[in-house]
Every structure is written in structure tokens, then in C-alpha cells.
Short mmCIF file of C-alpha atoms in Angstrom, two decimals:
data_model
loop_
_atom_site.label_atom_id
_atom_site.label_comp_id
_atom_site.label_asym_id
_atom_site.label_seq_id
_atom_site.Cartn_x
_atom_site.Cartn_y
_atom_site.Cartn_z
CA UNK A 1 31.94 2.62 -21.00
CA UNK A 2 30.51 2.38 -17.50
CA UNK A 3 28.51 -0.55 -16.17
CA UNK A 4 24.79 -0.79 -15.64
CA UNK A 5 23.50 -1.91 -12.25
CA UNK A 6 20.06 -3.54 -12.00
CA UNK A 7 17.79 -4.03 -8.99
CA UNK A 8 15.63 -7.13 -9.49
CA UNK A 9 12.62 -8.88 -8.00
CA UNK A 10 11.67 -12.40 -8.98
CA UNK A 11 9.41 -15.29 -8.11
CA UNK A 12 11.79 -18.24 -8.15
CA UNK A 13 9.10 -20.91 -8.39
CA UNK A 14 9.50 -21.68 -12.06
CA UNK A 15 13.26 -21.19 -12.30
CA UNK A 16 16.14 -23.59 -11.79
CA UNK A 17 17.77 -20.91 -9.67
CA UNK A 18 19.77 -17.84 -10.66
CA UNK A 19 22.65 -19.31 -12.57
CA UNK A 20 22.54 -19.77 -16.32
CA UNK A 21 22.33 -23.43 -17.35
CA UNK A 22 21.80 -24.80 -20.83
CA UNK A 23 18.29 -26.05 -21.57
CA UNK A 24 16.54 -24.92 -18.39
CA UNK A 25 14.89 -21.68 -17.32
CA UNK A 26 17.06 -19.63 -14.97
CA UNK A 27 16.80 -16.00 -13.86
CA UNK A 28 20.22 -15.08 -15.21
CA UNK A 29 19.41 -16.83 -18.48
CA UNK A 30 16.11 -14.97 -18.89
CA UNK A 31 17.75 -11.61 -18.19
CA UNK A 32 20.65 -12.24 -20.55
CA UNK A 33 18.25 -13.37 -23.25
CA UNK A 34 16.26 -10.14 -23.07
CA UNK A 35 19.36 -7.89 -22.78
CA UNK A 36 20.82 -9.62 -25.81
CA UNK A 37 17.60 -8.82 -27.71
CA UNK A 38 17.76 -5.17 -26.65
CA UNK A 39 21.46 -4.64 -27.48
CA UNK A 40 21.50 -6.98 -30.49
CA UNK A 41 24.67 -8.61 -29.24
CA UNK A 42 25.43 -11.17 -26.53
CA UNK A 43 25.27 -9.75 -23.00
CA UNK A 44 26.48 -11.49 -19.86
CA UNK A 45 25.32 -10.35 -16.44
CA UNK A 46 26.89 -10.84 -13.02
CA UNK A 47 24.67 -11.27 -9.97
CA UNK A 48 25.48 -10.45 -6.33
CA UNK A 49 25.29 -14.19 -5.75
CA UNK A 50 23.34 -17.24 -6.85
CA UNK A 51 19.94 -18.13 -5.53
CA UNK A 52 18.77 -21.75 -5.39
CA UNK A 53 15.95 -23.23 -7.47
CA UNK A 54 12.67 -22.02 -5.97
CA UNK A 55 14.23 -19.18 -3.98
CA UNK A 56 12.78 -15.71 -4.51
CA UNK A 57 14.29 -12.26 -4.58
CA UNK A 58 12.86 -8.93 -3.52
CA UNK A 59 16.12 -7.08 -4.13
CA UNK A 60 18.73 -9.04 -6.07
CA UNK A 61 21.41 -6.87 -7.70
CA UNK A 62 23.23 -7.59 -10.96
CA UNK A 63 25.45 -5.67 -13.36
CA UNK A 64 26.46 -5.87 -16.98
CA UNK A 65 28.70 -3.94 -19.34
CA UNK A 66 26.64 -2.38 -22.13
CA UNK A 67 28.50 -2.85 -25.43
CA UNK A 68 27.17 0.43 -26.77
CA UNK A 69 25.05 3.39 -25.87
CA UNK A 70 21.48 2.64 -26.85
CA UNK A 71 19.00 5.30 -27.81
CA UNK A 72 16.63 6.39 -25.08
CA UNK A 73 18.57 4.58 -22.36
CA UNK A 74 16.17 6.04 -19.81
CA UNK A 75 13.60 3.62 -21.20
CA UNK A 76 15.76 0.53 -20.51
CA UNK A 77 13.78 -0.44 -17.37
CA UNK A 78 10.47 -0.15 -19.22
CA UNK A 79 11.81 -2.18 -22.15
CA UNK A 80 13.20 -4.89 -19.87
CA UNK A 81 9.94 -5.18 -17.93
CA UNK A 82 7.96 -5.39 -21.15
CA UNK A 83 10.14 -8.21 -22.49
CA UNK A 84 10.85 -10.21 -19.33
CA UNK A 85 8.50 -12.97 -18.13
CA UNK A 86 6.04 -11.82 -15.45
CA UNK A 87 8.04 -13.74 -12.84
CA UNK A 88 10.96 -11.25 -13.13
CA UNK A 89 10.91 -7.46 -12.86
CA UNK A 90 13.59 -4.78 -12.90
CA UNK A 91 12.85 -2.29 -10.14
CA UNK A 92 15.52 0.24 -11.13
CA UNK A 93 18.71 0.68 -13.16
CA UNK A 94 21.77 2.88 -12.65
CA UNK A 95 24.91 3.84 -14.51
CA UNK A 96 27.58 2.43 -12.20
CA UNK A 97 31.33 3.18 -12.26
CA UNK A 98 33.92 0.75 -13.67
CA UNK A 99 34.94 -0.37 -10.19
CA UNK A 100 31.40 -1.38 -9.22
CA UNK A 101 30.91 -5.15 -9.10
CA UNK A 102 27.59 -6.63 -7.98
CA UNK A 103 29.35 -9.56 -6.25
CA UNK A 104 32.71 -8.20 -5.08
CA UNK A 105 31.50 -4.73 -4.03
CA UNK A 106 28.60 -6.05 -1.93
CA UNK A 107 29.15 -5.23 1.74
CA UNK A 108 25.98 -6.63 3.27
CA UNK A 109 23.04 -8.88 2.40
CA UNK A 110 19.68 -9.44 4.02
CA UNK A 111 17.66 -12.63 3.59
CA UNK A 112 14.15 -13.43 4.78
CA UNK A 113 12.85 -16.92 5.45
CA UNK A 114 9.06 -17.20 5.59
CA UNK A 115 7.07 -19.87 7.39
CA UNK A 116 3.35 -20.58 7.21
CA UNK A 117 2.78 -21.66 10.81
CA UNK A 118 -0.67 -23.23 10.95
CA UNK A 119 -2.03 -26.80 11.31
CA UNK A 120 -3.49 -26.58 7.78
CA UNK A 121 -1.21 -25.85 4.82
CA UNK A 122 -1.92 -22.67 2.85
CA UNK A 123 -2.49 -22.86 -0.91
CA UNK A 124 -1.80 -19.12 -1.14
CA UNK A 125 1.64 -19.56 0.48
CA UNK A 126 2.39 -22.93 -1.11
CA UNK A 127 5.47 -21.83 -3.07
CA UNK A 128 6.24 -18.81 -0.91
CA UNK A 129 6.73 -20.13 2.62
CA UNK A 130 7.71 -23.32 4.41
CA UNK A 131 4.73 -25.02 6.08
CA UNK A 132 5.31 -25.75 9.77
CA UNK A 133 2.09 -27.16 11.32
CA UNK A 134 3.07 -26.95 15.00
CA UNK A 135 3.07 -23.55 16.71
CA UNK A 136 6.60 -22.12 16.82
CA UNK A 137 8.01 -20.73 20.04
CA UNK A 138 9.34 -17.43 18.72
CA UNK A 139 10.70 -16.36 22.07
CA UNK A 140 12.81 -19.50 22.16
CA UNK A 141 13.88 -19.08 18.52
CA UNK A 142 14.89 -15.48 19.17
CA UNK A 143 16.88 -16.50 22.23
CA UNK A 144 18.67 -19.19 20.21
CA UNK A 145 19.26 -16.83 17.30
CA UNK A 146 21.33 -14.50 19.47
CA UNK A 147 23.94 -17.25 19.36
CA UNK A 148 24.34 -16.62 15.64
CA UNK A 149 25.18 -12.92 15.96
CA UNK A 150 28.75 -11.72 15.63
CA UNK A 151 31.82 -12.69 13.66
CA UNK A 152 31.84 -16.48 13.54
CA UNK A 153 33.07 -19.39 11.51
CA UNK A 154 29.97 -20.73 9.71
CA UNK A 155 31.71 -23.77 8.22
CA UNK A 156 29.18 -26.12 9.85
CA UNK A 157 26.38 -24.36 7.97
CA UNK A 158 28.00 -24.46 4.54
CA UNK A 159 26.81 -26.90 1.92
CA UNK A 160 29.84 -28.07 -0.03
CA UNK A 161 30.36 -26.49 -3.42
CA UNK A 162 32.83 -24.01 -4.87
CA UNK A 163 35.63 -23.72 -2.26
CA UNK A 164 35.85 -20.39 -0.45
CA UNK A 165 38.92 -18.85 1.16
CA UNK A 166 37.31 -18.18 4.47
CA UNK A 167 34.13 -19.44 6.10
CA UNK A 168 34.08 -16.61 8.66
CA UNK A 169 31.17 -14.21 8.30
CA UNK A 170 29.76 -11.36 10.35
CA UNK A 171 26.02 -11.53 11.10
CA UNK A 172 24.57 -8.39 12.66
CA UNK A 173 20.79 -8.98 12.43
CA UNK A 174 19.13 -12.32 13.17
CA UNK A 175 15.57 -12.45 14.47
CA UNK A 176 12.09 -13.94 14.19
CA UNK A 177 8.76 -12.17 14.13
CA UNK A 178 5.10 -12.79 13.33
CA UNK A 179 4.37 -10.78 10.18
CA UNK A 180 0.63 -11.22 9.87
CA UNK A 181 -1.72 -13.90 11.09
CA UNK A 182 0.11 -17.18 10.73
CA UNK A 183 3.11 -15.96 8.78
CA UNK A 184 6.40 -16.07 10.64
CA UNK A 185 9.46 -14.35 9.23
CA UNK A 186 13.13 -14.96 9.99
CA UNK A 187 15.43 -12.10 9.04
CA UNK A 188 19.19 -12.35 8.80
CA UNK A 189 21.72 -9.76 7.69
CA UNK A 190 25.42 -10.31 7.28
CA UNK A 191 28.50 -9.29 5.34
CA UNK A 192 28.27 -12.45 3.27
CA UNK A 193 26.70 -15.89 3.19
CA UNK A 194 28.10 -19.32 2.42
CA UNK A 195 26.31 -21.77 0.15
CA UNK A 196 22.85 -22.57 1.60
CA UNK A 197 23.94 -21.01 4.90
CA UNK A 198 20.55 -19.42 5.60
CA UNK A 199 18.65 -22.63 4.85
CA UNK A 200 21.06 -24.63 7.01
CA UNK A 201 20.80 -22.15 9.89
CA UNK A 202 16.98 -22.08 9.75
CA UNK A 203 16.89 -25.89 9.57
CA UNK A 204 19.11 -26.16 12.63
CA UNK A 205 17.16 -23.53 14.61
CA UNK A 206 13.84 -25.24 13.78
CA UNK A 207 15.30 -28.60 14.79
CA UNK A 208 16.47 -27.26 18.14
CA UNK A 209 13.10 -25.56 18.67
CA UNK A 210 11.20 -28.76 17.89
CA UNK A 211 13.26 -30.68 20.44
CA UNK A 212 13.41 -27.87 22.93
CA UNK A 213 13.85 -28.36 26.61
CA UNK A 214 15.68 -25.78 28.65
CA UNK A 215 16.90 -22.97 26.39
CA UNK A 216 20.31 -23.02 28.02
CA UNK A 217 21.01 -26.57 26.94
CA UNK A 218 20.24 -25.69 23.33
CA UNK A 219 22.42 -22.62 23.34
CA UNK A 220 25.18 -25.03 24.27
CA UNK A 221 24.22 -27.34 21.41
CA UNK A 222 24.33 -24.48 18.91
CA UNK A 223 27.79 -23.53 20.18
CA UNK A 224 28.84 -27.15 19.79
CA UNK A 225 27.65 -27.17 16.16
CA UNK A 226 29.59 -23.97 15.43
CA UNK A 227 32.70 -25.39 17.08
CA UNK A 228 32.57 -28.66 15.12
CA UNK A 229 33.09 -26.81 11.80
CA UNK A 230 31.45 -29.80 10.13
CA UNK A 231 28.25 -29.77 8.08
CA UNK A 232 27.48 -33.31 9.31
CA UNK A 233 27.06 -32.02 12.85
CA UNK A 234 24.53 -29.34 11.89
CA UNK A 235 20.92 -30.42 11.76
CA UNK A 236 18.66 -30.54 8.73
CA UNK A 237 18.25 -27.85 6.07
CA UNK A 238 14.94 -26.30 4.98
CA UNK A 239 13.26 -25.98 1.58
CA UNK A 240 14.39 -23.25 -0.83
CA UNK A 241 10.87 -21.88 -1.49
CA UNK A 242 10.65 -20.07 1.88
CA UNK A 243 13.81 -18.07 1.17
CA UNK A 244 13.92 -14.50 -0.18
CA UNK A 245 17.03 -12.50 -1.03
CA UNK A 246 15.72 -9.25 0.38
CA UNK A 247 18.45 -6.66 0.00
CA UNK A 248 22.05 -6.28 -1.15
CA UNK A 249 23.93 -3.27 0.18
CA UNK A 250 27.01 -1.55 -1.24
CA UNK A 251 29.36 1.05 0.27
CA UNK A 252 27.67 4.44 0.40
CA UNK A 253 30.56 6.04 -1.47
CA UNK A 254 29.96 3.63 -4.36
CA UNK A 255 26.17 4.18 -4.30
CA UNK A 256 26.80 7.91 -4.61
CA UNK A 257 28.76 7.40 -7.80
CA UNK A 258 25.84 5.50 -9.39
CA UNK A 259 23.20 7.53 -11.17
CA UNK A 260 19.73 6.44 -12.17
CA UNK A 261 19.10 5.87 -15.84
CA UNK B 1 -27.61 -38.95 6.83
CA UNK B 2 -26.58 -35.35 7.48
CA UNK B 3 -24.49 -33.24 5.14
CA UNK B 4 -20.85 -32.31 5.46
CA UNK B 5 -19.86 -28.66 5.20
CA UNK B 6 -16.33 -27.73 4.07
CA UNK B 7 -14.39 -24.49 4.46
CA UNK B 8 -11.91 -24.11 1.60
CA UNK B 9 -8.94 -22.01 0.54
CA UNK B 10 -7.56 -22.12 -2.97
CA UNK B 11 -5.15 -20.46 -5.33
CA UNK B 12 -7.23 -20.09 -8.49
CA UNK B 13 -4.28 -19.51 -10.83
CA UNK B 14 -4.17 -22.97 -12.35
CA UNK B 15 -7.91 -23.67 -12.37
CA UNK B 16 -10.59 -22.94 -14.93
CA UNK B 17 -12.70 -21.58 -12.10
CA UNK B 18 -14.83 -23.37 -9.54
CA UNK B 19 -17.32 -25.20 -11.69
CA UNK B 20 -16.76 -28.74 -12.87
CA UNK B 21 -16.09 -28.97 -16.62
CA UNK B 22 -15.01 -32.03 -18.57
CA UNK B 23 -11.34 -32.15 -19.53
CA UNK B 24 -10.10 -29.12 -17.59
CA UNK B 25 -8.87 -28.59 -14.02
CA UNK B 26 -11.50 -26.94 -11.81
CA UNK B 27 -11.72 -26.60 -8.04
CA UNK B 28 -15.04 -28.43 -7.82
CA UNK B 29 -13.69 -31.17 -10.08
CA UNK B 30 -10.54 -31.65 -7.96
CA UNK B 31 -12.57 -31.84 -4.73
CA UNK B 32 -15.11 -34.28 -6.16
CA UNK B 33 -12.30 -36.44 -7.52
CA UNK B 34 -10.66 -36.73 -4.11
CA UNK B 35 -13.97 -37.23 -2.22
CA UNK B 36 -14.90 -39.97 -4.69
CA UNK B 37 -11.57 -41.67 -3.91
CA UNK B 38 -12.19 -41.41 -0.17
CA UNK B 39 -15.81 -42.70 -0.26
CA UNK B 40 -15.27 -45.14 -3.15
CA UNK B 41 -18.40 -43.88 -4.85
CA UNK B 42 -19.24 -40.76 -6.89
CA UNK B 43 -19.62 -37.62 -4.78
CA UNK B 44 -21.01 -34.31 -5.98
CA UNK B 45 -20.37 -31.12 -4.05
CA UNK B 46 -22.27 -27.83 -4.03
CA UNK B 47 -20.40 -24.55 -3.56
CA UNK B 48 -21.68 -21.28 -2.14
CA UNK B 49 -21.22 -19.91 -5.66
CA UNK B 50 -18.89 -20.15 -8.61
CA UNK B 51 -15.60 -18.36 -8.82
CA UNK B 52 -14.12 -17.33 -12.18
CA UNK B 53 -10.95 -18.79 -13.70
CA UNK B 54 -7.98 -17.27 -11.86
CA UNK B 55 -10.02 -16.07 -8.87
CA UNK B 56 -8.85 -17.18 -5.43
CA UNK B 57 -10.67 -18.12 -2.25
CA UNK B 58 -9.69 -17.65 1.36
CA UNK B 59 -13.02 -18.94 2.66
CA UNK B 60 -15.18 -20.68 0.06
CA UNK B 61 -17.85 -22.99 1.53
CA UNK B 62 -19.21 -26.18 -0.03
CA UNK B 63 -21.30 -29.11 1.10
CA UNK B 64 -21.87 -32.70 0.06
CA UNK B 65 -23.99 -35.62 1.19
CA UNK B 66 -21.76 -38.46 2.40
CA UNK B 67 -23.16 -41.75 1.06
CA UNK B 68 -22.01 -43.62 4.14
CA UNK B 69 -20.29 -43.17 7.43
CA UNK B 70 -16.57 -43.60 6.92
CA UNK B 71 -14.29 -44.89 9.61
CA UNK B 72 -12.39 -42.22 11.50
CA UNK B 73 -14.43 -39.37 10.06
CA UNK B 74 -12.48 -36.97 12.28
CA UNK B 75 -9.57 -37.59 9.95
CA UNK B 76 -11.47 -36.46 6.83
CA UNK B 77 -9.79 -33.02 6.75
CA UNK B 78 -6.32 -34.57 7.05
CA UNK B 79 -7.13 -37.12 4.33
CA UNK B 80 -8.51 -34.45 1.99
CA UNK B 81 -5.48 -32.20 2.47
CA UNK B 82 -3.13 -35.11 1.87
CA UNK B 83 -4.87 -36.02 -1.41
CA UNK B 84 -5.74 -32.58 -2.79
CA UNK B 85 -3.30 -30.61 -4.96
CA UNK B 86 -1.30 -28.00 -3.02
CA UNK B 87 -3.40 -25.24 -4.60
CA UNK B 88 -6.48 -26.33 -2.60
CA UNK B 89 -6.80 -26.86 1.16
CA UNK B 90 -9.70 -27.74 3.44
CA UNK B 91 -9.53 -25.51 6.51
CA UNK B 92 -12.30 -27.25 8.45
CA UNK B 93 -15.26 -29.62 8.11
CA UNK B 94 -18.55 -29.88 9.99
CA UNK B 95 -21.55 -32.20 10.19
CA UNK B 96 -24.32 -29.92 8.94
CA UNK B 97 -28.09 -30.50 9.23
CA UNK B 98 -30.24 -31.60 6.27
CA UNK B 99 -31.54 -28.05 5.75
CA UNK B 100 -28.06 -26.57 5.39
CA UNK B 101 -27.25 -25.62 1.80
CA UNK B 102 -23.95 -23.88 0.98
CA UNK B 103 -25.62 -21.76 -1.73
CA UNK B 104 -29.21 -21.22 -0.56
CA UNK B 105 -28.47 -20.82 3.16
CA UNK B 106 -25.70 -18.21 2.64
CA UNK B 107 -26.75 -14.89 4.09
CA UNK B 108 -23.66 -12.79 3.41
CA UNK B 109 -20.45 -12.88 1.40
CA UNK B 110 -17.26 -10.86 1.56
CA UNK B 111 -14.92 -10.42 -1.39
CA UNK B 112 -11.50 -8.76 -1.53
CA UNK B 113 -9.97 -7.26 -4.63
CA UNK B 114 -6.21 -6.69 -4.44
CA UNK B 115 -4.20 -4.19 -6.44
CA UNK B 116 -0.43 -3.85 -6.75
CA UNK B 117 -0.19 -0.07 -6.99
CA UNK B 118 3.35 0.73 -8.09
CA UNK B 119 4.98 1.94 -11.33
CA UNK B 120 6.84 -1.39 -11.64
CA UNK B 121 4.84 -4.64 -11.79
CA UNK B 122 5.47 -7.15 -9.01
CA UNK B 123 6.50 -10.73 -9.88
CA UNK B 124 5.49 -11.80 -6.36
CA UNK B 125 1.94 -10.46 -6.87
CA UNK B 126 1.70 -11.37 -10.57
CA UNK B 127 -1.22 -13.79 -10.24
CA UNK B 128 -2.50 -12.41 -6.96
CA UNK B 129 -3.30 -8.74 -7.60
CA UNK B 130 -4.16 -6.41 -10.47
CA UNK B 131 -1.26 -4.17 -11.45
CA UNK B 132 -2.19 -0.47 -11.49
CA UNK B 133 0.95 1.64 -12.17
CA UNK B 134 -0.46 5.09 -11.35
CA UNK B 135 -0.99 6.04 -7.69
CA UNK B 136 -4.62 5.51 -6.70
CA UNK B 137 -6.53 8.22 -4.87
CA UNK B 138 -8.00 6.12 -2.09
CA UNK B 139 -9.85 9.03 -0.54
CA UNK B 140 -11.65 9.56 -3.83
CA UNK B 141 -12.32 5.83 -4.26
CA UNK B 142 -13.74 5.61 -0.75
CA UNK B 143 -15.97 8.61 -1.36
CA UNK B 144 -17.25 7.04 -4.59
CA UNK B 145 -17.73 3.65 -2.93
CA UNK B 146 -20.22 5.09 -0.48
CA UNK B 147 -22.54 5.29 -3.48
CA UNK B 148 -22.56 1.49 -3.65
CA UNK B 149 -23.76 0.95 -0.08
CA UNK B 150 -27.36 0.04 0.60
CA UNK B 151 -30.10 -1.99 -1.09
CA UNK B 152 -29.73 -1.30 -4.80
CA UNK B 153 -30.44 -2.78 -8.19
CA UNK B 154 -27.04 -3.95 -9.47
CA UNK B 155 -28.31 -4.92 -12.93
CA UNK B 156 -25.77 -2.60 -14.61
CA UNK B 157 -22.96 -4.53 -12.93
CA UNK B 158 -24.14 -8.00 -13.90
CA UNK B 159 -22.43 -9.92 -16.66
CA UNK B 160 -25.08 -11.86 -18.56
CA UNK B 161 -25.36 -15.53 -17.74
CA UNK B 162 -27.87 -17.70 -15.92
CA UNK B 163 -30.96 -15.49 -15.44
CA UNK B 164 -31.69 -14.47 -11.86
CA UNK B 165 -35.09 -13.54 -10.40
CA UNK B 166 -33.94 -10.28 -8.89
CA UNK B 167 -30.85 -8.12 -9.43
CA UNK B 168 -31.38 -6.21 -6.17
CA UNK B 169 -28.68 -6.81 -3.55
CA UNK B 170 -27.79 -5.27 -0.21
CA UNK B 171 -24.16 -4.14 0.19
CA UNK B 172 -23.20 -3.14 3.73
CA UNK B 173 -19.39 -2.89 3.54
CA UNK B 174 -17.53 -1.31 0.64
CA UNK B 175 -14.15 0.33 1.19
CA UNK B 176 -10.54 0.70 0.09
CA UNK B 177 -7.40 0.58 2.20
CA UNK B 178 -3.63 0.29 1.87
CA UNK B 179 -2.73 -3.12 3.28
CA UNK B 180 1.05 -2.97 3.24
CA UNK B 181 3.48 -0.97 1.14
CA UNK B 182 2.03 -0.83 -2.35
CA UNK B 183 -0.82 -3.28 -1.89
CA UNK B 184 -4.28 -1.76 -2.01
CA UNK B 185 -7.31 -3.79 -0.99
CA UNK B 186 -10.96 -3.26 -1.86
CA UNK B 187 -13.40 -5.03 0.47
CA UNK B 188 -17.06 -5.56 -0.26
CA UNK B 189 -19.68 -7.42 1.74
CA UNK B 190 -23.24 -8.06 0.68
CA UNK B 191 -26.16 -10.45 0.95
CA UNK B 192 -25.38 -11.80 -2.51
CA UNK B 193 -23.50 -10.99 -5.68
CA UNK B 194 -24.48 -11.16 -9.35
CA UNK B 195 -22.22 -12.68 -11.99
CA UNK B 196 -18.88 -10.77 -12.06
CA UNK B 197 -20.48 -8.00 -10.01
CA UNK B 198 -17.36 -7.32 -7.93
CA UNK B 199 -15.09 -7.18 -10.97
CA UNK B 200 -17.54 -4.89 -12.79
CA UNK B 201 -17.85 -2.60 -9.76
CA UNK B 202 -14.08 -2.37 -9.28
CA UNK B 203 -13.61 -1.74 -13.01
CA UNK B 204 -16.14 1.08 -12.92
CA UNK B 205 -14.69 2.64 -9.75
CA UNK B 206 -11.15 2.51 -11.19
CA UNK B 207 -12.38 4.06 -14.44
CA UNK B 208 -14.07 6.92 -12.60
CA UNK B 209 -10.96 7.41 -10.45
CA UNK B 210 -8.69 7.50 -13.49
CA UNK B 211 -10.83 10.19 -15.11
CA UNK B 212 -11.54 12.01 -11.90
CA UNK B 213 -12.39 15.65 -11.72
CA UNK B 214 -14.68 16.92 -9.01
CA UNK B 215 -15.85 14.02 -6.86
CA UNK B 216 -19.43 15.29 -6.97
CA UNK B 217 -19.67 14.89 -10.72
CA UNK B 218 -18.56 11.28 -10.49
CA UNK B 219 -20.99 10.43 -7.74
CA UNK B 220 -23.61 11.59 -10.23
CA UNK B 221 -22.11 9.38 -12.93
CA UNK B 222 -22.19 6.34 -10.65
CA UNK B 223 -25.85 7.03 -9.87
CA UNK B 224 -26.51 7.32 -13.58
CA UNK B 225 -24.91 3.90 -14.19
CA UNK B 226 -27.03 2.33 -11.45
CA UNK B 227 -30.17 3.95 -12.87
CA UNK B 228 -29.50 2.73 -16.42
CA UNK B 229 -29.80 -0.92 -15.36
CA UNK B 230 -27.72 -1.76 -18.39
CA UNK B 231 -24.31 -3.46 -18.43
CA UNK B 232 -23.37 -1.45 -21.52
CA UNK B 233 -23.48 1.76 -19.50
CA UNK B 234 -21.12 0.51 -16.79
CA UNK B 235 -17.43 0.96 -17.45
CA UNK B 236 -14.84 -1.76 -17.90
CA UNK B 237 -14.36 -4.86 -15.76
CA UNK B 238 -11.09 -5.94 -14.10
CA UNK B 239 -9.07 -9.17 -14.26
CA UNK B 240 -10.15 -12.18 -12.22
CA UNK B 241 -6.74 -12.76 -10.60
CA UNK B 242 -7.08 -9.85 -8.14
CA UNK B 243 -10.31 -11.26 -6.72
CA UNK B 244 -10.60 -13.34 -3.53
CA UNK B 245 -13.77 -14.88 -2.11
CA UNK B 246 -12.93 -14.06 1.49
CA UNK B 247 -15.84 -15.25 3.61
CA UNK B 248 -19.30 -16.80 3.34
CA UNK B 249 -21.61 -16.31 6.31
CA UNK B 250 -24.64 -18.35 7.34
CA UNK B 251 -27.38 -17.65 9.89
CA UNK B 252 -26.05 -18.08 13.40
CA UNK B 253 -28.85 -20.51 14.24
CA UNK B 254 -27.68 -22.75 11.39
CA UNK B 255 -24.00 -22.46 12.38
CA UNK B 256 -24.94 -23.60 15.88
CA UNK B 257 -26.45 -26.78 14.50
CA UNK B 258 -23.21 -27.66 12.71
CA UNK B 259 -20.58 -29.58 14.63
CA UNK B 260 -16.93 -29.97 13.78
CA UNK B 261 -15.82 -33.37 12.56
#
């Protein structure tokens, strides 16, 4: 039996993150609960990675192994969306081959970090963006962010947790732009991300921006932080509620072997 | 002592509407509670109008009469925003003249109604926009909406409540546009609005769009609904959570006599 691949959007506000935990609401837990209802036997799903409590997803990907063929499988997405809480939706589902794995097959991820950049906090962005009252110098932030591009050791930006073999990652997109009015968006794309790496990078960039003098000096400081390979040397982190897992990409050859339900 | 005018933004999701009610969270109640703390005596505020439970505001206006001059009045906005729940923010405050009245002086209001127009519901717009799965014909809706413009009797679009002297209102802006991706926005501006008038208008327009044939026939049907002056003849209403009170305008001469705190 092949696997089923799901594309998911969720508002992370009311969840204790992605990962299943006994006694608290998590995204994985909610999905497994509903899938178990649909298939009438316990289902476990595997996500492309965890998201922290409060972090949102526009395009999280997960897979599971269906224990049996259910009738009218083409209605699985409709059934899931009818049963899931309104804070989670399934955007699409595919039959995926045996060798597809939402975590191990992922070749690239994109995250967004949103900032409400205005002297007055915004109730409409309260759980959706970090509030930064002072005007951000986007030109400076973009200049700094170039220092993140490339294949680098991100050890200094890793929050300790499950040990990983290598802390080297390739980042090929990293920029800041004004989305609309006072909403600033940081976008980063890479072949993988360490624990809280995006939040640690944004925290460090915002710290350097806040204490900015000559841009050159700060480029040097960022290099110094990379070179230290020590989380203690990196600056502060930022809140989880500004972060969105935007997209997870898989090899095209693998995508081609998936077919929509 | 002059009045103080406040410009407010709020996320209406967790409130039972604007109007103070014993035992439940309301926007007016939360503001009065915090102002009473600040002034150490009971404060009552007057809004430019009520908003329904779940309805949001980008630019609600309210006023109150300060019982005394407080020290460092220029810090009132900061103090209010520090004490208010994160779902309400004060964007600005002014000293307003005695003859300013947030409700009676208002000359024009603008409302937005947002729709998530996609086959799959959006968790990120769950409490912020109405979900309409089928693609909307905006050209048709804009054609229909022209029939709302002008000085008209909106009695058919009034939900019964406090009696009003006249049900005639002047609407000078009424249109639909795609804001970004799948978000559709209806904008309406008028010299005043009856109870649930925007929700009843949007409900009727969406009903006519859903059952559209020739546009001409439906323009006739809209005229018929106006002519009936009967709420029973109008079509359905729409949910409160897509509605935003966007702006309240006052005569320029009055604005000029207000000064920022």
C-alpha cells in the first residue's frame, strides 16, 4: 500500500506546536485523532519537521500509511476538513510512493517571519506577527542578510535539542521586504533548518539592526557569530508567533510519482 | 473640561460586540474598565456606533469626558495600550471640543467585508473572513453593487432593533476587489448605516450572485427588494466575523479643532 501525502495549513496560536504530546492540543495530535476516526484504526503521521508552539504553517507537509483502502478516497480531503478544528486545514492530498518520506525526502524549505512594524501594536496581528515599534532599516537588514547566504555552519543559531549529525546548511534565499503598510516580512529558504534556527537568525539580525552603526562593522560581527559555532555568542531569539512554515519542496522526480487523490 | 476622542482597532473574535453588557467581555466594557483604572473614577465612553459580536474594527472612534486632568496626559495612549487586552489597541487620542460627539458628529463611515474565496477553508482567515468556496464573479457583483449607490431607503436591509427616525442613507462607495490571492474585499462608504445593514447587503448580493443569470434581471430584483421596504423580502445575511469597521469620518472643521494628546 502506498503512502498518502498531505499539504497542510494551520494557525498555531492554540496549539502546543506540531508534535504529539499527551494531554495537550498539538497539530499532529489533532490530525492523527481525525485520521484514526476516518480509518477506524490508529494512524500515525510524520511531518516534514516540527513547528514550535504558536508557529503557523501555510504549507506544512506530512505523510501517513493508510492501513486500508477506504471507499471514496477522493473525498478524504473533504472529510478531513469537515472533522478537523477550524485552525487546521488540508489543502491537498496525494498518493505518494513507498520511498516518499515527508521529512527525509524534503530537499528545501521556506519560512516567513512577519513583523508588525509600527509604534502602536496591532490587535489584528497580535498572534500573527512580532511587534517591533521602531522603524526597521530594511536596507541594512538586507545587506546583513547577504551574510547568511551560502553553505555555512549554523551551529551558533541552533537551540540545543535532539543532536544532529551536521549543522551545515545551505541557504539560498534570505531577504526582507515590506508586504503591505506596516507589515515587514523576512523570507528564508534553505535545504534544511536546525532547531529554532530561523528565530535565532531573525533575533540576531534584529539585534544588530537595533545597534547599528556602520554596516561593515556588523557584517564582521555576524561573521564572528558564525565562526564561534556557539549559541551563547549569537544574540537573542524572537517569538514563535511571527514564524510561518511557508513551503516544503521535494525532488521533482518524486513529485511526479505522486498523484492527487 | 473638553472631551477626549480615541481612535481604536480591535479584533472582535473574543468579544460580545461593542456594547457594554454585564458579565460578558465587550469592547466598550474593556475600555471603560481600563479608563476607570487610569482616572480612579467611573468613566463611560460613547462609540461612533455598535459593532456586532465577532466584528472587527480598524478605525472605530469613541469619546469620553475626562473627570480631571491627569498628569502626563500625553502618555494616555501608552498607558491605555499597556493596560488593554492585546485584542484592543488605541491608535491615537485627541482633545476634542465640547460639541464633538463620536456618534452624532460622524458624517461618514466605511466598512469592509472580507471573503476567503477558495474551495478549501483557511485556518489563517478563520475568524477574519467569510469562507465562500465557489469562485465569485466580481464583475457581476460590481455591476449589482452600482444599484446600491445613491440616497436610498435601506429599510429592507435593516435588522429590527432600536427604532430610527429615518431609514434613508446615502452610500457613495460600494465595490468589490481581489485584495491578494484568494481574499476578496467588499468596501462600502455611507453617511450612516442601519442595524446589520452591511451584513444584510452583502448577504443579498452574494445570494443574487449565486443564483445569477442575466445581470439585468438581478438588477431588477435588487430594485424590487429596495422598493419592498421589508426585511423579509431581502435575502440572507452573512456572518459578523468578515466585517470590519474601517473608518469613521467627521467634518473637517471639527477635526481641525481636535488636537493630539
